[in-house]
Short mmCIF file of C-alpha atoms in Angstrom, two decimals:
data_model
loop_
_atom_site.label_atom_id
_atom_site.label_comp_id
_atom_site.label_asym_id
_atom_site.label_seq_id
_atom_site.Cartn_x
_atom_site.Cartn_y
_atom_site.Cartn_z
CA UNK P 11 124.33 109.41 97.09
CA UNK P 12 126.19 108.61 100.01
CA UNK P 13 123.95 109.12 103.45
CA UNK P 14 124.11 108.18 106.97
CA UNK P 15 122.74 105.58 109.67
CA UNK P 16 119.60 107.35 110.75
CA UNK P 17 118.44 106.97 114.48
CA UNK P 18 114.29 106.62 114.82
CA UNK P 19 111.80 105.33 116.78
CA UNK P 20 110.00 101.31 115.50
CA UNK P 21 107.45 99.09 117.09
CA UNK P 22 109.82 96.24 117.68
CA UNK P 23 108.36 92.42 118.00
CA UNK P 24 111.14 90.83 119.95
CA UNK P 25 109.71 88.09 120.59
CA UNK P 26 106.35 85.97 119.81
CA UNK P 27 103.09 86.67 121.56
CA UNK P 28 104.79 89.39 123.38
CA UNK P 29 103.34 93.41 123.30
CA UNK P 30 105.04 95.74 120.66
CA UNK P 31 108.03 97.34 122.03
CA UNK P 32 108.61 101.22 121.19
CA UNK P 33 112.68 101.32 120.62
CA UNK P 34 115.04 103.62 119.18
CA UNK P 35 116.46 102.04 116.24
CA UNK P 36 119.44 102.54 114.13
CA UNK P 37 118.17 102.65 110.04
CA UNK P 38 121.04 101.82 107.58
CA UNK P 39 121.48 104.04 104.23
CA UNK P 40 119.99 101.76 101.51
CA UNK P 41 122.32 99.79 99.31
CA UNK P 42 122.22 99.55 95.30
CA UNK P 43 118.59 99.14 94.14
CA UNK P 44 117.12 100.23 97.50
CA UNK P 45 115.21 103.10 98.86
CA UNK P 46 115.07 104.36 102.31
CA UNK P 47 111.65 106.02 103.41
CA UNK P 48 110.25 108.38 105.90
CA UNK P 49 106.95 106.54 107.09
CA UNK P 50 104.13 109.03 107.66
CA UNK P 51 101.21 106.97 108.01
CA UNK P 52 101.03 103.05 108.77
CA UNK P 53 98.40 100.97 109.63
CA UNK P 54 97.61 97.91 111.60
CA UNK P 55 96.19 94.69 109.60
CA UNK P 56 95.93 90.83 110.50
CA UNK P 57 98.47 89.85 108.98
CA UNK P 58 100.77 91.34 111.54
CA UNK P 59 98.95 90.04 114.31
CA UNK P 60 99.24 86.21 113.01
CA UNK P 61 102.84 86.68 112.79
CA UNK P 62 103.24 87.90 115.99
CA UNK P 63 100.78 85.18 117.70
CA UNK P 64 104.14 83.15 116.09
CA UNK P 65 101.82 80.66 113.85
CA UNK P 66 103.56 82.58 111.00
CA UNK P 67 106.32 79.82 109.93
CA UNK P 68 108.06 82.19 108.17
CA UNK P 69 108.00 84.67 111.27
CA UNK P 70 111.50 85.82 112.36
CA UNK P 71 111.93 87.78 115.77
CA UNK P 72 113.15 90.34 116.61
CA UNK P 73 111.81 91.91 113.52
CA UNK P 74 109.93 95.59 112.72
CA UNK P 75 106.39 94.32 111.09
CA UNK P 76 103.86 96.71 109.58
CA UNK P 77 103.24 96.30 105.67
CA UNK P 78 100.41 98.78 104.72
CA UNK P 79 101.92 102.27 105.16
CA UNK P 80 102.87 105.28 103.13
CA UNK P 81 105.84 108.34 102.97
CA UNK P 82 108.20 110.15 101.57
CA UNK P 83 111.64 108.29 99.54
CA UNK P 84 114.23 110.23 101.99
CA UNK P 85 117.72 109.03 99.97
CA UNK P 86 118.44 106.01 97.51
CA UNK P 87 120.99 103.81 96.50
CA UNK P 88 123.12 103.47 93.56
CA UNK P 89 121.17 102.57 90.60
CA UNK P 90 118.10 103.36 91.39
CA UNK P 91 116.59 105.39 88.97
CA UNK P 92 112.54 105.80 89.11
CA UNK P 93 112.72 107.28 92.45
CA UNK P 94 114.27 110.36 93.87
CA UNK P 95 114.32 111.98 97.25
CA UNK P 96 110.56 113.52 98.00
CA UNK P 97 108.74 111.13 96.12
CA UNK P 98 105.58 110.16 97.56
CA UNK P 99 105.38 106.55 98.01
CA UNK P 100 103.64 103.33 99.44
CA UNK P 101 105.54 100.33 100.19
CA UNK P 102 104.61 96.97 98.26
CA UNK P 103 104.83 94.16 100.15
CA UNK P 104 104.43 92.10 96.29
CA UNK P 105 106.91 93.62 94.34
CA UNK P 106 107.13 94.12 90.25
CA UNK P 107 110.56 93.80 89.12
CA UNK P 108 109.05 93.79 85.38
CA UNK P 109 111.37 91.20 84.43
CA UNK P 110 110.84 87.97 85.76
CA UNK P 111 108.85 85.39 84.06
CA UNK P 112 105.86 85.92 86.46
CA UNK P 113 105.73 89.97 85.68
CA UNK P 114 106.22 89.24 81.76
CA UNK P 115 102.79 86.97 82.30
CA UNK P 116 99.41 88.96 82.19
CA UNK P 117 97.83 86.43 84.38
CA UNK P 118 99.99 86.85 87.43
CA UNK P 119 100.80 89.83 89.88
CA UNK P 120 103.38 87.28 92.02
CA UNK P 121 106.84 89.05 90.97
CA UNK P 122 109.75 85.94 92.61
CA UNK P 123 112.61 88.65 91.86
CA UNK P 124 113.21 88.86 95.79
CA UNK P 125 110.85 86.05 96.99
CA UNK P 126 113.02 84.04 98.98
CA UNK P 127 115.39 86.98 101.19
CA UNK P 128 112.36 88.85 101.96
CA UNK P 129 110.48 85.54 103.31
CA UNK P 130 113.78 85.20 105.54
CA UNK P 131 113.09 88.71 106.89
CA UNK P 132 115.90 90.33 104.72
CA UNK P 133 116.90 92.60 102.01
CA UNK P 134 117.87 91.05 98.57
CA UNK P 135 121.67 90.97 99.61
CA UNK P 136 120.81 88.32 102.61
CA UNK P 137 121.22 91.31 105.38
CA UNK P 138 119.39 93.94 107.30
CA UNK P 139 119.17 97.43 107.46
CA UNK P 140 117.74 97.73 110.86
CA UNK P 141 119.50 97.11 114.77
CA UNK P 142 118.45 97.75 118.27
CA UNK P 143 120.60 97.40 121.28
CA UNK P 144 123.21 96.12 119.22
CA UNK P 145 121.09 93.02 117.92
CA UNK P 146 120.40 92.75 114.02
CA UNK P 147 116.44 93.08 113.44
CA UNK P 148 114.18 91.37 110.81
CA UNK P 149 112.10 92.83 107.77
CA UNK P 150 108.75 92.14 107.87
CA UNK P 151 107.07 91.20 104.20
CA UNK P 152 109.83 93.76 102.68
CA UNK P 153 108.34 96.40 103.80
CA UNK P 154 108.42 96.91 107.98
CA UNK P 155 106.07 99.87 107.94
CA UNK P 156 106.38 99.61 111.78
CA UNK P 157 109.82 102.54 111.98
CA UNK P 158 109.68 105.67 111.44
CA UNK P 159 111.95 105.18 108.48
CA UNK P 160 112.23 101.74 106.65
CA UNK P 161 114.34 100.65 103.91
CA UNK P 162 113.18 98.81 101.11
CA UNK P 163 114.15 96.99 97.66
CA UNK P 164 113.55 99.63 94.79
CA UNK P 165 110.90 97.05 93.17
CA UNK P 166 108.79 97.21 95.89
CA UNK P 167 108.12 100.79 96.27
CA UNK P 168 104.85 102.53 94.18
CA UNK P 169 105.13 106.63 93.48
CA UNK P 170 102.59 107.87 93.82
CA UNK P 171 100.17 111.30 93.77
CA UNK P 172 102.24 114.00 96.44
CA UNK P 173 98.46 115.30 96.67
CA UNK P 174 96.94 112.20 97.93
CA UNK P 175 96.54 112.08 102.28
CA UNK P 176 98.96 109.52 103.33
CA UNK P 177 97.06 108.61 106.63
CA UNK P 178 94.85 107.39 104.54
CA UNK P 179 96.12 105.77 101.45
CA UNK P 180 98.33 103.71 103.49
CA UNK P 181 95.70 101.22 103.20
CA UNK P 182 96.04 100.75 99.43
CA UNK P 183 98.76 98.84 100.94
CA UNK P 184 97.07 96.09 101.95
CA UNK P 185 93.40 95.49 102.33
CA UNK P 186 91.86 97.67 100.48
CA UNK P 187 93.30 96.54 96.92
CA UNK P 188 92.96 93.06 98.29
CA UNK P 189 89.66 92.91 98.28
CA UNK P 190 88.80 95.03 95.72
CA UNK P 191 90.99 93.32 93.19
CA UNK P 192 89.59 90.02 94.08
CA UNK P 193 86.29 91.37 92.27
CA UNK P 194 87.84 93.27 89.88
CA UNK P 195 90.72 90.51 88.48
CA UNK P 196 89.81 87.56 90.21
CA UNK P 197 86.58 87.26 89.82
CA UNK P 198 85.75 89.50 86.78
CA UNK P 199 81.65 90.05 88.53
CA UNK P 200 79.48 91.33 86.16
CA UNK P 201 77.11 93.42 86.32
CA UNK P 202 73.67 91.60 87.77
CA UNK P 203 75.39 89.33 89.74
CA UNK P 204 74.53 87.86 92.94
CA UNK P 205 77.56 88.21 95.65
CA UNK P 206 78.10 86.74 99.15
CA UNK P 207 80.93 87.67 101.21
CA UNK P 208 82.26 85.98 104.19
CA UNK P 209 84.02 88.45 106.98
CA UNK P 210 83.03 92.09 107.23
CA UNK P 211 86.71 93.32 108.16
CA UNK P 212 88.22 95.30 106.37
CA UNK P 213 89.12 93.13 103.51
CA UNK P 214 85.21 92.01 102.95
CA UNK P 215 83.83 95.62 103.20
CA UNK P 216 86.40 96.42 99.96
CA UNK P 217 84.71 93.32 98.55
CA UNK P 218 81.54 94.65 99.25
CA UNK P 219 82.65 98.41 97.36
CA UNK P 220 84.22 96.36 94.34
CA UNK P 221 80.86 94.60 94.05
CA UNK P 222 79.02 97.33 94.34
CA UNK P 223 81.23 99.21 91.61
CA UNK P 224 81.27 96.15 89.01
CA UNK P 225 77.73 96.27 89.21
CA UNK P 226 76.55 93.30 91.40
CA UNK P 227 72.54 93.42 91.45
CA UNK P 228 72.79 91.26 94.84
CA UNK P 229 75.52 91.60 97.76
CA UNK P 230 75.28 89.52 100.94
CA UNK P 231 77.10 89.94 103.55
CA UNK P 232 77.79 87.21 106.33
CA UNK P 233 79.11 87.24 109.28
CA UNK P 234 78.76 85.91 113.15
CA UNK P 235 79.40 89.81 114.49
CA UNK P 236 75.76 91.39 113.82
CA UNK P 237 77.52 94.54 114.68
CA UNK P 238 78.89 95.19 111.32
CA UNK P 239 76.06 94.81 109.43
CA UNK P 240 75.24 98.57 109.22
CA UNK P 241 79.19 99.42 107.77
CA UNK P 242 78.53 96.65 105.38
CA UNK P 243 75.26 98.11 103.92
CA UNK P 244 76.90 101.74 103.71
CA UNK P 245 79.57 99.91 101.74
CA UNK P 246 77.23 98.71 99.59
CA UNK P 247 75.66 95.15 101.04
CA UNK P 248 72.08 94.58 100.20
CA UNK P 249 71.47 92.47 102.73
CA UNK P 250 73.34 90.66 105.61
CA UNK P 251 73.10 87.35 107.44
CA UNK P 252 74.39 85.76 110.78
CA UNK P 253 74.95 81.75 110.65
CA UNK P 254 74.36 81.87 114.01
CA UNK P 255 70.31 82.54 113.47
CA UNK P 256 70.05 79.54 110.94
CA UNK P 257 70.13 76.02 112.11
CA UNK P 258 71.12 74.78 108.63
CA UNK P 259 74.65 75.40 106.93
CA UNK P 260 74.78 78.61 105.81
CA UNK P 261 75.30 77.52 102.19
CA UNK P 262 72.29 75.85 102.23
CA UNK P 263 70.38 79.11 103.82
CA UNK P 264 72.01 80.88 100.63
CA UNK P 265 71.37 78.50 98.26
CA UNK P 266 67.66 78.71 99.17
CA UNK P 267 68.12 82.28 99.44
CA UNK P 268 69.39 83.02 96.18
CA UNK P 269 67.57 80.21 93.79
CA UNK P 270 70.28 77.82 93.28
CA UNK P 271 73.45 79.70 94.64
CA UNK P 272 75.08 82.88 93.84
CA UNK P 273 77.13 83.89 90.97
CA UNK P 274 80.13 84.97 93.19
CA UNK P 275 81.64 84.14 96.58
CA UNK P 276 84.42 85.27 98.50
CA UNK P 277 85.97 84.65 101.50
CA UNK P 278 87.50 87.00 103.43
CA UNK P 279 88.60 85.42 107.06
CA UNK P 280 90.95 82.40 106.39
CA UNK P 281 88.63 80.08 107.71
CA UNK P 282 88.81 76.66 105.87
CA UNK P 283 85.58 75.08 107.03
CA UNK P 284 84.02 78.88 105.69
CA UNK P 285 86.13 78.47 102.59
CA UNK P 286 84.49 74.99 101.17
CA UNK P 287 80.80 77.29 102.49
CA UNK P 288 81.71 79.67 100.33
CA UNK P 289 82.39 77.23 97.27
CA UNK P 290 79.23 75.24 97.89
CA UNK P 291 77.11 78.27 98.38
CA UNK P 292 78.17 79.22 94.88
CA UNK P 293 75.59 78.34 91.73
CA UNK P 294 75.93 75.10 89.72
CA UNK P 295 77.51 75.58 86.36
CA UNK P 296 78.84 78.68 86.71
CA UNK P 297 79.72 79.78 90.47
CA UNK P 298 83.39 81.04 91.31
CA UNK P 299 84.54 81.38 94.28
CA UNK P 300 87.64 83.69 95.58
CA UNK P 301 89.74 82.62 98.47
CA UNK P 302 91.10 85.97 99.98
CA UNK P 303 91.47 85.47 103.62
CA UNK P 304 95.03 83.52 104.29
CA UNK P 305 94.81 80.40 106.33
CA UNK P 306 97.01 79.48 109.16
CA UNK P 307 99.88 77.29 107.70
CA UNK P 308 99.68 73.70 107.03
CA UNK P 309 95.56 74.14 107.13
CA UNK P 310 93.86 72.13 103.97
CA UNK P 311 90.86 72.73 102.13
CA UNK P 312 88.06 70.32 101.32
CA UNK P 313 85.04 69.54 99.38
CA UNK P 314 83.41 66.80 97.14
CA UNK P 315 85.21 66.88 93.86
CA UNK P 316 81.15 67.16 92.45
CA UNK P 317 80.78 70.42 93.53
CA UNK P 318 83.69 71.25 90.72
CA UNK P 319 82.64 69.14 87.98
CA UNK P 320 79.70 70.16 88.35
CA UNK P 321 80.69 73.56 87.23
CA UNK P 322 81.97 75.93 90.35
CA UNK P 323 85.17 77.05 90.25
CA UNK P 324 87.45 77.75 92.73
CA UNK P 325 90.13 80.25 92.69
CA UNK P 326 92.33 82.52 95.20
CA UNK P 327 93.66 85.96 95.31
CA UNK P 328 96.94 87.77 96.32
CA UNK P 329 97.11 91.30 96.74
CA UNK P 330 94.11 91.57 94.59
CA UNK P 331 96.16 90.66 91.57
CA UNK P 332 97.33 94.10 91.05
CA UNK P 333 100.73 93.97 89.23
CA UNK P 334 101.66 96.47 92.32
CA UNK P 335 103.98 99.48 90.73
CA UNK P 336 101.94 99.67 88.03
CA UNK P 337 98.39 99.66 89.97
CA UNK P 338 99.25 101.34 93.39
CA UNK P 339 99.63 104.38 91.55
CA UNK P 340 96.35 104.04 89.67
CA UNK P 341 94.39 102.83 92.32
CA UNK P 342 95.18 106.17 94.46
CA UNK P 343 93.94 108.05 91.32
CA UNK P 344 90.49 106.47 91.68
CA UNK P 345 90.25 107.44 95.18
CA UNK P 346 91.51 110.84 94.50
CA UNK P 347 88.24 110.82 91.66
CA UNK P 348 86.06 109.23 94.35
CA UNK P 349 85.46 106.10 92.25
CA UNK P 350 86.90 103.72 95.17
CA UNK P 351 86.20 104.40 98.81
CA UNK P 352 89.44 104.74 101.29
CA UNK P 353 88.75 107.17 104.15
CA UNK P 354 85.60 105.08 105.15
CA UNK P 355 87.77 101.90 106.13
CA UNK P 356 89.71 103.90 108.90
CA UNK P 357 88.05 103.89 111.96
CA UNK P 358 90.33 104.88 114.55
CA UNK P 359 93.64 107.35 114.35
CA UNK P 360 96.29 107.17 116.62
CA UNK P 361 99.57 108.13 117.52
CA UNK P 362 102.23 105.75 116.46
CA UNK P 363 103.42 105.25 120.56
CA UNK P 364 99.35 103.47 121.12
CA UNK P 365 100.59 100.83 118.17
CA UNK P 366 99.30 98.01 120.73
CA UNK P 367 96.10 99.92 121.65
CA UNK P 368 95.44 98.94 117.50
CA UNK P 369 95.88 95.50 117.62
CA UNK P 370 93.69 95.33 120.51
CA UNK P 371 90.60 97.10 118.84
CA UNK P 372 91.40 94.76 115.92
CA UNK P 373 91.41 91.74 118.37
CA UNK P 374 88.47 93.07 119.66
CA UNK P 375 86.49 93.57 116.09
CA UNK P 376 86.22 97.30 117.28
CA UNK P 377 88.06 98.29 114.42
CA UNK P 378 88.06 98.15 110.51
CA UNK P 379 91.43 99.69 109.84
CA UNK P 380 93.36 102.20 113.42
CA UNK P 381 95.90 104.27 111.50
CA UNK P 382 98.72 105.13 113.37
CA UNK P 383 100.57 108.68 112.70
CA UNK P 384 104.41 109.36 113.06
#
């Protein structure tokens, strides 16, 4: 299915710490086993922003970033045979090949099939699809959500419901199934249980609705912004707390607060100092604790091994551990049947052009989730 270079506009990064620049790019037809897609919705998430700050190690520049978006499969390359033009998609920044030894295990969703090109910023043949000005630009996370068309490995594409808004399950990308998969498949909560959650982004408010939705009897928020408090209780928080108002370490205000600890914790900033508060604010004998947020590289954790053999557990999270083509799909189903909450995360809309205005209401904690529309 031969098809041309396609000429669009992309938020290009061409260099670290620097704005967003609004080019016209040049899109190459996908290759064998790739897809090329019409973005309609993307939206903005931290992830980008560390990698443009340039802390990302594995950030390349120029590059197109963007990973939590949704659209339309426009053409395809040889061999690819789940997806046809007009298929209603979302991009997967983890991909499921279904045949590598990490897919064939139940207790992973971290497919390795294209692991190493895509943490270079390129497609599974070593090269990209995308140039400005003549210069060759990077993928971001396989995906590059940031163009108004993207091309992307046929492993890492979900079809999903054509009936389901793509301005707003573009974040089933990303944060939403992050967080909610954490309590789902990470932690397994039960019903009863006593929560905490560090960081009331957008990642910790899904927390919050998975809670809430496993059955948690107790969910407390925390967090040193008072002003999302109110979005955390509508999610589902019983109660929320500020470290700020407590002279003591907050997991010794929760461990008072809770008789002993709670049942689950979860961090949700990337914040190793809140990471080991989260593990020791968890119960003896039985706490686990979830590390969702992603730390800045070469950052270590640390605690006293007694806090482990004394029976917490401590455990982290990708992508929610959703094996992704096989879960994308269903999780859009459950916010289709209202089980899961999606339109509530999005706080601002935009046009695609105000891309920067986004990261600065995220910068500013203004925001849970500014979509931006092609």
């Amino acid at each position: 299915m031969a098809s041309a270079v396609i000429k669009c506009k992309a938020a290009v990064a061409w260099e670290a710490g620097k704005p967003l620049s609004i080019e016209e790019v040049e899109v190459a037809p996908p290759k064998a086993h790739e897809v090329r897609i019409k973005v309609v919705a993307t939206a903005v998430c931290h992830t980008d922003a560390y990698t443009l700050s340039g802390a990302d190690p594995e950030g390349c520049f120029p590059v197109i970033l963007g990973h939590e978006g949704a659209g339309i499969v426009e053409s395809v390359g040889e061999g690819v045979t789940k997806l046809k033009p007009g298929d209603t998609v979302i991009p997967l920044y983890v991909p499921q090949c279904g045949e590598c030894k990490f897919c064939l295990n139940p207790k992973t969703n971290l497919c390795q099939k294209i692991r190493v090109t895509q943490g270079k910023g390129l497609m599974p043949d070593g090269t990209s699809r995308f140039t400005c000005k003549g210069k060759q630009i990077y993928h971001f996370m396989g995906t590059s959500t940031f163009s108004e068309y993207t091309v992307v490995a046929d492993i890492s594409v979900a079809k999903i419901d054509a009936a389901a808004p793509l301005d707003k399950v573009c974040l089933l990308g990303c944060g939403i199934s992050t967080g909610y998969g954490a309590v789902i498949n990470t932690a397994k909560v039960d019903p009863g249980s006593t929560c905490a959650v560090f960081g009331l982004g957008g990642v910790g408010l899904a927390v919050i609705m998975g809670c809430k939705v496993a059955g948690a009897s107790r969910i407390i928020g925390v967090d040193l912004n008072t002003d999302k408090f109110a979005k955390a209780k509508e999610f589902g928080a019983t109660e929320c707390i500020n470290p700020k108002d407590f002279k003591k370490p907050i997991q010794e205000v929760l461990v008072e607060l809770t008789d002993g600890g709670v049942d689950y914790s979860f961090e949700c900033i990337g914040n190793v100092g809140v990471m080991r508060a989260a593990l020791e604010a968890c119960h003896k004998g039985w706490g686990v604790s979830v590390i969702v947020g992603v730390a800045a590289a070469g950052q270590e954790i640390s605690t006293r091994p007694f806090q482990l053999v004394t029976g917490r557990t401590w455990k982290g999270t990708a992508f929610g551990g959703w094996k992704s083509v096989e879960s994308v799909p269903k999780l859009v189903a459950e916010y289709m049947s209202k089980k899961i909450k999606v339109d509530e995360f999005v706080t601002h809309t935009l046009p695609f052009d105000k891309i920067n205005e986004a990261f600065e209401l995220m910068h500013a904690g203004k925001s849970i989730r500014s979509v931006l529309k092609f």
